[in-house]
Amino acid sequence: MNKIKYALLPVAAIALVGMSTSCQKDPLDLGPEDYYGSRNYWKSEAHVVGYADGLHSSLRGHYGTHTITFGELRSGIYVDGTSSDGMTTTGGDIRLQNFDADHTGVTNYANIFGRIINCNLLIARAPLVEMDEAKRNFIMAQAYGLRAFYYFDLYRNWGGVPLRLDVAVIDGELDPQKLYMPQAKPSEVMAQIKSDLTKSLELFGSQTSFDPYSRGAKKGYWSKAATEALAADVYLWNGKVSIGDNAANPADLAIAKQHLNSLLTNYGLGLESQFTNIFATNNKGNKEVIIAIRFQEGEATNHNGYWTYSGDTGAVSANGYRADGTRWNDPLNVKRGFTMAYEYIHEMYNQFDAEDTRRNATFYPSFLKDADGNLTLYGLHTQKNIGSINSSGDRVFDGDYILYRLPWVYLSLAEIANYEGNDGDVVKYINLVRERAYGANWNVATYGYTAGDFTQNELAILKEKDKEFIQEGQRWWDLRRMTLTKNGTPLVFTPEGNFGKTPLLNQATESHKLLWPLDKTLLGKEKLLEQTPGYAKAGE
């Protein structure tokens, strides 16, 4: 099995631009002038390729924030307080929407600006290097795509943010007064995201291969398909969601649809025959994947052990039973195991039909047994992306984090079709996902979706995504983007978006919490930044 090369090159070991907090530099952690930032570095094709590999290593460092912190923790699907294993769960303020000027969830814009400066540096320097033009264009297309990816995270979470598109710090500009930047308007940020997407697609040109230069990462590097998926995501979002001065533009849905249809026809994508195959570590970069963040034993592993259990001190190991009534006895072979810092609520398990193969591919439930031998659901232990057992017999969490895959394309097309009033396509795309999920149990008359009105269709799409994309960072964005009626109330403000319970946010009093506040340390350093609208200054 090929190891992802960006983890092995020297550039991956350096402190890429964005790691310094020196008071003489830009307070947004834009970083120092160093060898890799200086013009002395950019002398050969190998330098450009190596730095591009470093961009992907930097992307891997952002996976948990992007997928879990931003994409899931706020969406009402996590246990709060204590997990079934007896451990205190992580991220309570975020889960409970406890945001104010003193509780900001993340600090310093989640350190995204350092990653953006990395992209800026490659964009600025690569044109100066003598190298194969097609290869340079491909690598620069990656940098533009990644910059759009990071700015889209910033836009959806903070709206207006500074538009830092240069490498002033690296080129020797050290005057903080010149480096301070105010937030751009949300409309300006969205315009820049779209501009970067257009430039990325232009530079990729007709190159639709995921690995044209035989890097061996099997969809672990940014590609034209990745940019098209991101473009579809951006235009779908902007077609339905308003932020600040940037009003939703329904015309953007047609552009999103074009990119989604391109993904269906131009990149050789296809569904895996079984749901369990998607995250299998011997099937990385499979035909369903569009772009993934690669993990590999000996390079980097993900944190999915924190969704399992402790094999020696946890309550589940002491008290739990398997579905067949036998004692727990470490069924996932985690041995001593992990602090169970994250756990999904029981509704996430109970929503599945028993015949839906995704249920048991996603969760390994634990049960309590009473004196009569009756079992009661106790804990949910996520095994969807469980990694592998290595040559020493140890559990290794080396499964990839997939940013986009084909069922996301199908269900995005279903969402657009619902907006268009095209019930036939709503049914078509939902059932494409369901058919694979039910496998040999599939019976369209029993399990197939039949179209309803707008609300019923929208909730059916959400429910399908709730089952398909657990631990893939989709639900919070779905709740913000999807609506109870056409152009109506976002699901985040409705009981329907929270399993019939109290809405996650009160529309009358908490609408400002759709965006995250800025921490007081950042505001104290960055003199031109203003607090996110709706939040008082720290201490007020």
mmCIF file of N, CA and C in Angstrom, residues 34 39 63 87 180 240 247 288 291 356 389 433 440 451 467:
data_model
loop_
_atom_site.group_PDB
_atom_site.id
_atom_site.type_symbol
_atom_site.label_atom_id
_atom_site.label_comp_id
_atom_site.label_asym_id
_atom_site.label_seq_id
_atom_site.Cartn_x
_atom_site.Cartn_y
_atom_site.Cartn_z
ATOM 1 N N ASP A 34 10.741 32.959 6.790
ATOM 2 C CA ASP A 34 11.666 31.867 7.013
ATOM 3 C C ASP A 34 12.153 31.342 5.671
ATOM 4 N N ARG A 39 12.401 33.892 -1.038
ATOM 5 C CA ARG A 39 12.558 33.582 -2.457
ATOM 6 C C ARG A 39 13.717 32.617 -2.694
ATOM 7 N N TYR A 63 -8.678 18.764 9.998
ATOM 8 C CA TYR A 63 -9.808 17.864 9.767
ATOM 9 C C TYR A 63 -10.790 17.834 10.922
ATOM 10 N N MET A 87 -17.387 8.833 31.115
ATOM 11 C CA MET A 87 -16.407 9.892 30.893
ATOM 12 C C MET A 87 -17.108 11.218 30.586
ATOM 13 N N TYR A 180 -2.691 45.179 10.049
ATOM 14 C CA TYR A 180 -4.053 45.051 10.554
ATOM 15 C C TYR A 180 -5.035 45.128 9.402
ATOM 16 N N LYS A 240 -29.370 29.449 -0.895
ATOM 17 C CA LYS A 240 -30.423 29.315 0.107
ATOM 18 C C LYS A 240 -30.179 30.091 1.398
ATOM 19 N N ALA A 247 -27.206 38.429 0.427
ATOM 20 C CA ALA A 247 -28.503 37.759 0.391
ATOM 21 C C ALA A 247 -28.420 36.477 -0.417
ATOM 22 N N GLU A 288 -16.123 5.739 -4.838
ATOM 23 C CA GLU A 288 -17.143 6.623 -4.276
ATOM 24 C C GLU A 288 -16.556 7.944 -3.778
ATOM 25 N N ILE A 291 -12.797 13.456 -2.478
ATOM 26 C CA ILE A 291 -11.590 13.984 -1.835
ATOM 27 C C ILE A 291 -11.595 13.513 -0.388
ATOM 28 N N ASP A 356 -31.549 -1.800 7.443
ATOM 29 C CA ASP A 356 -30.629 -0.816 6.872
ATOM 30 C C ASP A 356 -29.215 -1.163 7.323
ATOM 31 N N ILE A 389 -6.595 -3.375 12.322
ATOM 32 C CA ILE A 389 -5.756 -4.060 13.287
ATOM 33 C C ILE A 389 -4.379 -4.239 12.648
ATOM 34 N N VAL A 433 -29.483 6.286 -2.859
ATOM 35 C CA VAL A 433 -28.738 6.127 -1.609
ATOM 36 C C VAL A 433 -29.332 5.001 -0.770
ATOM 37 N N ALA A 440 -29.272 -6.424 0.079
ATOM 38 C CA ALA A 440 -30.119 -7.564 -0.255
ATOM 39 C C ALA A 440 -31.528 -7.410 0.299
ATOM 40 N N ALA A 451 -42.619 10.666 -2.966
ATOM 41 C CA ALA A 451 -42.575 12.120 -2.798
ATOM 42 C C ALA A 451 -43.770 12.644 -2.023
ATOM 43 N N LYS A 467 -28.542 9.495 8.398
ATOM 44 C CA LYS A 467 -28.132 8.093 8.452
ATOM 45 C C LYS A 467 -26.872 7.826 7.639
#
